Short mmCIF file of C-alpha atoms and ligand atoms in Angstrom, two decimals:
data_model
loop_
_atom_site.label_atom_id
_atom_site.label_comp_id
_atom_site.label_asym_id
_atom_site.label_seq_id
_atom_site.Cartn_x
_atom_site.Cartn_y
_atom_site.Cartn_z
CA MET T 23 -58.90 17.76 -27.56
CA THR T 24 -56.57 16.02 -25.17
CA THR T 25 -54.85 12.98 -26.65
CA SER T 26 -54.88 9.59 -25.01
CA ALA T 27 -51.08 9.77 -24.65
CA GLU T 28 -51.42 12.93 -22.55
CA LEU T 29 -54.24 11.49 -20.43
CA ILE T 30 -52.29 8.29 -19.82
CA GLU T 31 -49.17 10.26 -18.86
CA VAL T 32 -51.05 12.30 -16.23
CA SER T 33 -52.97 9.25 -15.00
CA GLU T 34 -49.73 7.37 -14.44
CA ARG T 35 -47.99 10.31 -12.79
CA ARG T 36 -50.86 11.33 -10.52
CA SER T 37 -52.39 7.98 -9.47
CA ALA T 38 -51.13 5.11 -7.39
CA HIS T 39 -49.91 2.25 -9.55
CA ASN T 40 -52.23 -0.36 -8.06
CA TYR T 41 -53.37 -1.26 -11.59
CA HIS T 42 -51.49 -1.72 -14.86
CA PRO T 43 -54.08 -0.62 -17.45
CA LEU T 44 -53.84 -1.36 -21.14
CA PRO T 45 -53.07 1.82 -23.12
CA VAL T 46 -56.60 2.83 -24.12
CA VAL T 47 -58.58 5.80 -22.80
CA ILE T 48 -62.31 5.14 -23.01
CA HIS T 49 -64.72 7.98 -23.56
CA GLU T 50 -68.11 6.38 -24.12
CA ALA T 51 -69.82 3.02 -24.48
CA HIS T 52 -73.09 1.43 -25.56
CA GLY T 53 -74.00 -2.24 -25.35
CA ALA T 54 -70.85 -4.27 -26.01
CA TRP T 55 -69.01 -1.43 -27.75
CA VAL T 56 -66.73 1.20 -26.23
CA THR T 57 -65.15 4.20 -27.97
CA ASP T 58 -61.85 5.76 -26.98
CA VAL T 59 -60.99 9.48 -26.90
CA GLU T 60 -59.66 9.25 -30.45
CA GLY T 61 -62.90 7.74 -31.73
CA LYS T 62 -61.63 4.18 -32.18
CA ARG T 63 -64.19 1.49 -31.30
CA TYR T 64 -63.59 -1.74 -29.38
CA LEU T 65 -65.63 -4.71 -28.29
CA ASP T 66 -65.59 -4.98 -24.50
CA PHE T 67 -64.64 -8.53 -23.51
CA LEU T 68 -63.96 -7.69 -19.88
CA SER T 69 -67.29 -6.03 -18.99
CA GLY T 70 -65.89 -4.46 -15.85
CA TYR T 71 -65.04 -7.95 -14.55
CA SER T 72 -68.66 -8.98 -15.20
CA SER T 73 -70.20 -5.82 -13.74
CA LEU T 74 -71.60 -4.98 -17.17
CA ASN T 75 -73.51 -8.20 -17.84
CA PHE T 76 -76.46 -6.19 -19.17
CA GLY T 77 -74.30 -4.00 -21.40
CA HIS T 78 -73.05 -0.45 -21.23
CA GLY T 79 -75.85 2.09 -20.98
CA ASN T 80 -78.60 -0.52 -20.70
CA GLU T 81 -81.75 1.47 -21.36
CA LYS T 82 -83.86 0.02 -18.53
CA ILE T 83 -81.08 0.44 -15.98
CA ILE T 84 -80.15 3.96 -17.09
CA ASN T 85 -83.82 5.02 -17.09
CA ALA T 86 -84.27 3.68 -13.57
CA ALA T 87 -81.14 5.54 -12.43
CA GLN T 88 -82.20 8.78 -14.10
CA GLU T 89 -85.70 8.64 -12.62
CA GLN T 90 -84.25 7.99 -9.19
CA LEU T 91 -81.67 10.80 -9.51
CA LYS T 92 -84.55 13.25 -9.88
CA ASN T 93 -86.31 12.04 -6.75
CA LEU T 94 -83.99 10.84 -4.04
CA THR T 95 -80.40 9.61 -3.89
CA LEU T 96 -79.51 9.17 -0.23
CA THR T 97 -81.25 8.88 3.11
CA SER T 98 -78.84 6.68 5.10
CA ARG T 99 -80.39 3.71 6.84
CA ALA T 100 -81.49 5.98 9.69
CA PHE T 101 -84.76 6.21 7.73
CA TYR T 102 -86.70 4.01 5.32
CA HIS T 103 -86.99 4.99 1.67
CA ASP T 104 -89.40 3.88 -1.01
CA GLN T 105 -86.98 1.76 -3.09
CA PHE T 106 -85.71 -0.38 -0.22
CA ALA T 107 -88.61 -2.77 0.29
CA GLN T 108 -88.78 -3.74 -3.38
CA PHE T 109 -85.02 -4.28 -3.51
CA CYS T 110 -84.92 -6.60 -0.52
CA ALA T 111 -88.08 -8.48 -1.46
CA GLY T 112 -87.02 -8.74 -5.11
CA LEU T 113 -83.50 -9.94 -4.39
CA GLY T 114 -84.83 -12.23 -1.70
CA ASP T 115 -87.20 -13.79 -4.24
CA LEU T 116 -84.45 -14.09 -6.86
CA THR T 117 -82.18 -15.91 -4.40
CA GLY T 118 -85.01 -17.75 -2.64
CA LYS T 119 -83.89 -16.25 0.68
CA ASP T 120 -85.82 -14.51 3.46
CA MET T 121 -83.51 -11.56 4.02
CA ILE T 122 -81.02 -9.21 2.38
CA LEU T 123 -78.20 -7.19 3.89
CA PRO T 124 -77.15 -4.56 1.32
CA MET T 125 -73.65 -3.11 1.08
CA ASN T 126 -71.73 -1.40 -1.73
CA THR T 127 -68.62 -3.20 -2.92
CA GLY T 128 -68.03 -6.89 -3.26
CA ALA T 129 -65.35 -6.95 -0.59
CA GLU T 130 -67.79 -5.39 1.89
CA ALA T 131 -70.34 -8.08 1.12
CA VAL T 132 -67.72 -10.79 1.69
CA GLU T 133 -66.77 -9.12 4.99
CA THR T 134 -70.47 -9.08 5.88
CA ALA T 135 -70.79 -12.79 5.19
CA ILE T 136 -67.73 -13.49 7.36
CA LYS T 137 -69.12 -11.44 10.24
CA VAL T 138 -72.56 -13.03 9.97
CA ALA T 139 -71.06 -16.54 9.86
CA ARG T 140 -68.93 -15.89 12.94
CA LYS T 141 -71.84 -14.41 14.88
CA TRP T 142 -74.05 -17.32 13.83
CA GLY T 143 -71.29 -19.67 14.95
CA TYR T 144 -71.11 -18.18 18.45
CA GLU T 145 -74.81 -17.52 19.00
CA ILE T 146 -76.49 -20.42 17.21
CA LYS T 147 -73.92 -23.17 16.70
CA GLY T 148 -72.38 -22.59 20.12
CA VAL T 149 -68.71 -22.21 19.22
CA ALA T 150 -66.56 -20.92 22.12
CA ALA T 151 -65.65 -17.21 22.00
CA ASP T 152 -63.07 -16.26 19.37
CA GLN T 153 -62.54 -19.87 18.27
CA ALA T 154 -64.49 -19.82 14.99
CA ASN T 155 -62.76 -20.82 11.78
CA ILE T 156 -63.85 -20.47 8.16
CA ILE T 157 -62.60 -22.78 5.42
CA VAL T 158 -61.50 -20.98 2.24
CA MET T 159 -59.92 -22.13 -1.02
CA GLU T 160 -56.46 -21.83 -2.54
CA ASP T 161 -56.28 -19.24 -5.34
CA ASN T 162 -59.45 -17.58 -4.05
CA PHE T 163 -60.33 -14.01 -4.86
CA HIS T 164 -62.77 -12.32 -2.50
CA GLY T 165 -61.56 -8.71 -2.49
CA ARG T 166 -58.87 -6.49 -1.04
CA THR T 167 -59.61 -5.69 2.61
CA THR T 168 -57.03 -6.58 5.26
CA THR T 169 -59.12 -9.51 6.50
CA ILE T 170 -59.77 -10.84 3.01
CA VAL T 171 -56.14 -10.62 1.88
CA SER T 172 -55.23 -12.43 5.09
CA PHE T 173 -56.53 -15.63 3.50
CA SER T 174 -55.39 -14.94 -0.05
CA THR T 175 -52.74 -17.29 -1.50
CA ASP T 176 -51.65 -14.72 -4.10
CA PRO T 177 -48.36 -13.16 -2.88
CA ASP T 178 -49.11 -9.87 -4.71
CA ALA T 179 -52.44 -9.55 -2.93
CA ARG T 180 -51.11 -10.51 0.51
CA ALA T 181 -47.41 -9.81 1.05
CA ASP T 182 -46.49 -6.92 3.36
CA PHE T 183 -50.07 -6.25 4.46
CA GLY T 184 -49.81 -8.13 7.76
CA PRO T 185 -50.45 -8.68 10.57
CA TYR T 186 -53.15 -10.92 9.19
CA THR T 187 -56.62 -11.74 10.50
CA PRO T 188 -56.66 -15.24 12.00
CA GLY T 189 -59.51 -17.73 11.76
CA PHE T 190 -59.21 -19.09 8.22
CA LYS T 191 -58.13 -22.51 6.95
CA ILE T 192 -57.02 -22.72 3.34
CA VAL T 193 -57.70 -25.93 1.39
CA ARG T 194 -57.31 -27.02 -2.23
CA TYR T 195 -60.08 -25.80 -4.55
CA GLY T 196 -62.10 -28.56 -6.14
CA SER T 197 -61.42 -31.16 -3.44
CA ALA T 198 -64.37 -32.08 -1.24
CA GLU T 199 -62.09 -34.40 0.76
CA ALA T 200 -59.86 -31.46 1.67
CA ILE T 201 -62.87 -29.66 3.16
CA GLN T 202 -63.99 -32.79 4.98
CA GLU T 203 -60.52 -33.13 6.52
CA ALA T 204 -60.26 -29.48 7.51
CA ILE T 205 -63.66 -29.22 9.17
CA ASP T 206 -63.66 -29.28 12.96
CA ASP T 207 -66.16 -28.41 15.71
CA ASN T 208 -65.24 -24.72 15.44
CA THR T 209 -65.82 -24.45 11.71
CA VAL T 210 -68.65 -22.01 11.07
CA ALA T 211 -68.51 -21.69 7.29
CA VAL T 212 -67.03 -22.77 3.99
CA LEU T 213 -66.47 -19.80 1.68
CA VAL T 214 -66.24 -20.77 -1.98
CA GLU T 215 -66.43 -19.25 -5.45
CA PRO T 216 -68.60 -21.67 -7.49
CA ILE T 217 -66.23 -20.83 -10.36
CA GLN T 218 -62.93 -19.10 -9.51
CA GLY T 219 -62.89 -15.99 -11.68
CA GLU T 220 -59.64 -14.20 -10.95
CA ALA T 221 -57.79 -17.50 -10.72
CA GLY T 222 -58.50 -17.94 -14.44
CA VAL T 223 -62.15 -19.00 -14.70
CA LEU T 224 -61.51 -22.32 -12.97
CA VAL T 225 -64.54 -24.62 -13.04
CA PRO T 226 -64.45 -27.20 -10.23
CA PRO T 227 -65.04 -30.90 -10.96
CA ASP T 228 -68.68 -31.96 -11.52
CA GLY T 229 -70.39 -32.68 -8.24
CA TYR T 230 -68.01 -30.55 -6.19
CA LEU T 231 -70.60 -27.96 -5.17
CA LEU T 232 -73.05 -30.73 -4.30
CA ASP T 233 -70.36 -32.28 -2.10
CA VAL T 234 -69.62 -28.94 -0.44
CA ARG T 235 -73.33 -28.51 0.23
CA ARG T 236 -73.64 -31.99 1.72
CA ILE T 237 -70.52 -31.66 3.89
CA CYS T 238 -71.70 -28.29 5.20
CA SER T 239 -75.16 -29.63 6.03
CA GLU T 240 -73.79 -32.74 7.73
CA ASN T 241 -71.46 -30.67 9.91
CA ASN T 242 -73.77 -27.76 10.74
CA VAL T 243 -71.52 -25.38 8.80
CA LEU T 244 -72.74 -22.52 6.60
CA MET T 245 -72.03 -22.75 2.89
CA ILE T 246 -71.17 -19.27 1.61
CA ALA T 247 -71.12 -18.91 -2.18
CA ASP T 248 -69.27 -15.86 -3.46
CA GLU T 249 -71.28 -15.31 -6.65
CA ILE T 250 -70.04 -11.75 -7.10
CA GLN T 251 -68.50 -12.56 -10.48
CA SER T 252 -70.17 -15.87 -11.35
CA GLY T 253 -73.72 -14.83 -10.52
CA LEU T 254 -76.49 -12.83 -12.18
CA GLY T 255 -76.61 -14.47 -15.58
CA ARG T 256 -72.95 -14.76 -16.55
CA THR T 257 -72.79 -18.58 -16.63
CA GLY T 258 -76.14 -19.12 -18.35
CA LYS T 259 -78.04 -19.47 -15.07
CA THR T 260 -78.97 -16.89 -12.46
CA PHE T 261 -76.30 -18.33 -10.15
CA ALA T 262 -73.38 -20.62 -10.94
CA CYS T 263 -74.57 -22.84 -8.04
CA ASP T 264 -77.74 -23.50 -10.09
CA HIS T 265 -75.74 -25.70 -12.47
CA GLU T 266 -75.63 -28.32 -9.72
CA GLY T 267 -78.97 -27.41 -8.16
CA VAL T 268 -77.11 -26.26 -5.06
CA VAL T 269 -78.49 -23.61 -2.70
CA PRO T 270 -75.88 -22.10 -0.38
CA ASP T 271 -76.80 -20.72 3.04
CA ILE T 272 -75.43 -17.31 2.08
CA TYR T 273 -75.20 -15.82 -1.41
CA VAL T 274 -72.65 -13.04 -1.77
CA LEU T 275 -73.52 -10.74 -4.65
CA GLY T 276 -72.04 -7.62 -6.20
CA LYS T 277 -70.63 -6.46 -9.51
CA ALA T 278 -73.55 -6.83 -12.01
CA LEU T 279 -76.05 -6.09 -9.22
CA GLY T 280 -75.10 -2.44 -9.75
CA GLY T 281 -75.87 -2.64 -13.46
CA GLY T 282 -72.51 -1.09 -14.34
CA VAL T 283 -73.82 2.18 -12.88
CA VAL T 284 -73.16 2.23 -9.15
CA PRO T 285 -71.54 -0.18 -6.69
CA VAL T 286 -74.25 -2.40 -5.23
CA SER T 287 -73.55 -5.53 -3.22
CA ALA T 288 -75.52 -7.66 -0.80
CA ILE T 289 -75.69 -10.93 1.01
CA ALA T 290 -78.85 -13.02 0.95
CA ALA T 291 -79.70 -15.59 3.62
CA ASN T 292 -82.58 -16.94 5.64
CA GLN T 293 -83.84 -15.51 8.90
CA ASP T 294 -82.16 -18.26 10.97
CA VAL T 295 -78.78 -16.97 9.74
CA LEU T 296 -79.17 -13.26 8.96
CA GLY T 297 -81.41 -12.80 11.97
CA VAL T 298 -78.31 -12.81 14.19
CA ILE T 299 -77.51 -9.23 13.16
CA LYS T 300 -79.18 -6.62 15.39
CA PRO T 301 -79.20 -2.80 15.19
CA GLY T 302 -75.75 -1.29 15.51
CA GLN T 303 -73.87 -4.52 14.82
CA HIS T 304 -73.15 -3.94 11.14
CA GLY T 305 -73.83 -1.27 8.55
CA SER T 306 -72.76 1.12 5.85
CA THR T 307 -73.66 4.76 5.20
CA PHE T 308 -74.29 4.06 1.52
CA GLY T 309 -75.44 0.45 1.66
CA GLY T 310 -78.98 0.10 0.35
CA ASN T 311 -79.22 3.75 -0.72
CA PRO T 312 -82.14 4.80 -2.95
CA LEU T 313 -80.09 5.10 -6.15
CA ALA T 314 -78.43 1.73 -5.55
CA CYS T 315 -81.79 0.10 -4.85
CA ALA T 316 -83.46 1.64 -7.90
CA VAL T 317 -80.64 0.37 -10.11
CA GLY T 318 -80.70 -3.00 -8.34
CA ASN T 319 -84.45 -3.22 -8.88
CA ALA T 320 -83.97 -2.69 -12.63
CA VAL T 321 -81.28 -5.41 -12.66
CA ILE T 322 -83.54 -7.83 -10.78
CA GLU T 323 -86.36 -7.12 -13.27
CA LEU T 324 -84.05 -7.93 -16.18
CA LEU T 325 -83.01 -11.19 -14.51
CA ASN T 326 -86.61 -12.12 -13.75
CA THR T 327 -87.32 -12.29 -17.49
CA GLY T 328 -84.82 -15.14 -17.80
CA GLU T 329 -83.73 -13.75 -21.17
CA TYR T 330 -80.19 -12.92 -20.11
CA GLN T 331 -79.54 -16.30 -18.56
CA GLU T 332 -80.83 -17.98 -21.73
CA ARG T 333 -78.78 -15.72 -23.97
CA ALA T 334 -75.58 -16.28 -21.96
CA ALA T 335 -76.13 -20.03 -22.22
CA LYS T 336 -76.75 -19.96 -25.98
CA LEU T 337 -73.98 -17.52 -26.89
CA GLY T 338 -71.70 -19.24 -24.39
CA GLU T 339 -72.01 -22.55 -26.21
CA LEU T 340 -71.13 -20.85 -29.46
CA MET T 341 -68.18 -19.04 -27.88
CA HIS T 342 -66.79 -22.18 -26.26
CA ALA T 343 -67.20 -24.20 -29.48
CA ARG T 344 -65.22 -21.58 -31.42
CA LEU T 345 -62.59 -21.25 -28.71
CA ARG T 346 -62.06 -25.02 -28.60
CA GLU T 347 -61.19 -24.89 -32.32
CA LEU T 348 -58.15 -22.80 -31.33
CA ILE T 349 -56.73 -25.53 -29.10
CA GLY T 350 -53.43 -26.59 -30.61
CA LYS T 351 -53.24 -23.34 -32.56
CA GLY T 352 -51.60 -21.31 -29.81
CA VAL T 353 -54.27 -22.12 -27.23
CA VAL T 354 -53.52 -24.80 -24.65
CA THR T 355 -56.86 -25.05 -22.82
CA VAL T 356 -60.23 -23.37 -22.63
CA ARG T 357 -62.35 -23.38 -19.47
CA GLY T 358 -65.54 -21.74 -18.38
CA ARG T 359 -69.29 -21.81 -18.37
CA GLY T 360 -71.82 -19.70 -20.23
CA LEU T 361 -70.48 -16.46 -21.64
CA TRP T 362 -67.34 -16.71 -19.54
CA ALA T 363 -64.05 -18.29 -20.58
CA GLY T 364 -60.46 -18.59 -19.44
CA VAL T 365 -58.18 -19.21 -22.39
CA ASP T 366 -54.65 -20.44 -21.65
CA ILE T 367 -52.18 -19.25 -24.26
CA ASP T 368 -49.13 -21.36 -25.08
CA PRO T 369 -46.50 -19.65 -22.88
CA SER T 370 -43.79 -20.26 -25.47
CA LEU T 371 -45.70 -17.99 -27.87
CA ALA T 372 -46.63 -14.93 -25.82
CA SER T 373 -47.67 -13.72 -22.38
CA GLY T 374 -51.30 -12.98 -21.60
CA ARG T 375 -50.48 -9.30 -21.56
CA GLU T 376 -48.90 -9.46 -25.01
CA VAL T 377 -51.99 -11.19 -26.36
CA SER T 378 -54.21 -8.59 -24.66
CA LYS T 379 -52.23 -5.84 -26.40
CA ALA T 380 -52.50 -7.61 -29.74
CA LEU T 381 -56.27 -7.86 -29.14
CA LEU T 382 -56.42 -4.17 -28.26
CA ALA T 383 -54.74 -3.34 -31.57
CA ARG T 384 -57.47 -5.41 -33.28
CA GLY T 385 -60.32 -3.66 -31.46
CA VAL T 386 -61.07 -6.06 -28.60
CA LEU T 387 -60.65 -5.24 -24.90
CA ALA T 388 -59.66 -8.21 -22.77
CA LYS T 389 -57.50 -8.71 -19.75
CA ASP T 390 -54.95 -11.32 -18.86
CA THR T 391 -54.79 -13.00 -15.48
CA HIS T 392 -52.04 -15.13 -13.94
CA GLY T 393 -49.51 -14.78 -16.73
CA THR T 394 -50.83 -16.67 -19.71
CA THR T 395 -54.61 -16.77 -19.24
CA ILE T 396 -56.94 -14.43 -21.13
CA ARG T 397 -60.38 -14.18 -19.67
CA LEU T 398 -63.32 -13.46 -21.92
CA ALA T 399 -66.61 -12.14 -20.56
CA PRO T 400 -68.44 -9.93 -23.05
CA PRO T 401 -71.69 -8.21 -22.04
CA ILE T 402 -74.53 -10.71 -22.43
CA VAL T 403 -76.24 -8.28 -24.85
CA ILE T 404 -73.44 -8.75 -27.42
CA SER T 405 -74.65 -9.79 -30.88
CA GLU T 406 -73.69 -13.19 -32.25
CA GLU T 407 -71.88 -11.50 -35.12
CA ASP T 408 -69.76 -9.33 -32.79
CA LEU T 409 -69.01 -12.31 -30.57
CA LEU T 410 -67.73 -14.37 -33.48
CA SER T 411 -65.74 -11.50 -34.97
CA ALA T 412 -63.96 -10.98 -31.64
CA ILE T 413 -62.99 -14.65 -31.50
CA ASP T 414 -61.66 -14.40 -35.06
CA LYS T 415 -59.60 -11.46 -33.85
CA LEU T 416 -58.30 -13.52 -30.94
CA ALA T 417 -57.25 -16.25 -33.41
CA ASP T 418 -55.56 -13.60 -35.55
CA ALA T 419 -53.86 -12.02 -32.51
CA ILE T 420 -52.46 -15.39 -31.40
CA ALA T 421 -51.35 -16.24 -34.94
CA SER T 422 -49.34 -13.00 -35.02
CA PHE T 423 -46.83 -14.38 -32.49
C1 LIG P 89 -64.65 -8.70 -7.73
C2 LIG P 89 -64.84 -9.74 -6.73
C3 LIG P 89 -64.86 -9.45 -5.37
C4 LIG P 89 -64.60 -8.06 -4.82
O1 LIG P 89 -65.49 -7.11 -5.29
P1 LIG P 89 -65.13 -5.55 -5.18
O2 LIG P 89 -66.37 -4.85 -5.62
O3 LIG P 89 -63.96 -5.32 -6.12
O4 LIG P 89 -64.75 -5.28 -3.78
C5 LIG P 89 -65.11 -10.47 -4.48
N1 LIG P 89 -65.32 -11.73 -4.91
C6 LIG P 89 -65.29 -12.06 -6.23
C7 LIG P 89 -65.55 -13.47 -6.64
C8 LIG P 89 -65.03 -11.08 -7.17
O5 LIG P 89 -64.98 -11.40 -8.46
#
């Protein structure tokens, strides 16, 4: 057997250092539990940044993937295939939208939304050529492409990757007034995360999404909700926008849409918006492939039961109640919604990374973000007992500093 130390050494030597992984080498996983190469078990509180909402090795998703692997994996969009119609109709019904444009990664779906909004702006809204602007938020995270990092406010994500794509206006997250002030006749869209995940699970003030919706409607501007991390059950509803009864013009989806099996992303919008895209104007060799659609169909079926949303809401309340008990005991604040939390650790005690390492030693996988925040997002299938034991371990890890 190869030891984890050896595998880590080769991984570090032979891969680009674009990540800084915790020192654990995972070999297998089921539900909320992962096992490393040495046989030690951990509870997964990162869930592939919410890609594993339905748990590792979810039986229905794996069965769908295995069945599809036997039949057909790739056609390209040059032809139809028999999983495509159900995927588009099913995701359209889940989002309440007419049309789907499938891609693979989240960043590609965000890029798709940007392209669609610009085209809509020129062809439908009547913005003069090349004058369109899109309003985005400070501390956003929408992916890693050159256009997307152009409007990032995180120096690590952005610095030295210029020249940058123009056409974006950055405003403060959580302030409807800031959007109102930034909007002009050339604004085609407002791109917003209903909850900012990478920024530390930042929940905007109550009524913010409703205000964004109203301002967009009043100004003939598309509201684009990046629900890649917040959507598909994580917050206790199908979409985080649902908490305010808000329906964006474009949903951007990814992560859990691929069931933790394959990258599947998509945007969902009505015909009056997505209809602007004609053959040859956008695409992806792998977008909407048969395996992706079969997995996506299984995910949509799971969401249609409503069980996961309900479970995330119920377990989320329990998790947040327990986490709030840690405030003043090494925890400064707790934010989040559903089975999703950002926990700010007292910076005088330890960094987020140090706490993550202490959690790792206690059998819980979690990841810090922005220095002193630990984000917690276990698979929604986690048992109540495992959830509570992990929070006890977090309390113990913090108390060790
Ligand atoms: C992860 C994420 C993305 C990017 O998705 P990738 O699949 O990594 O390209 C975009 N937006 C949000 C909100 C995300 O959490």
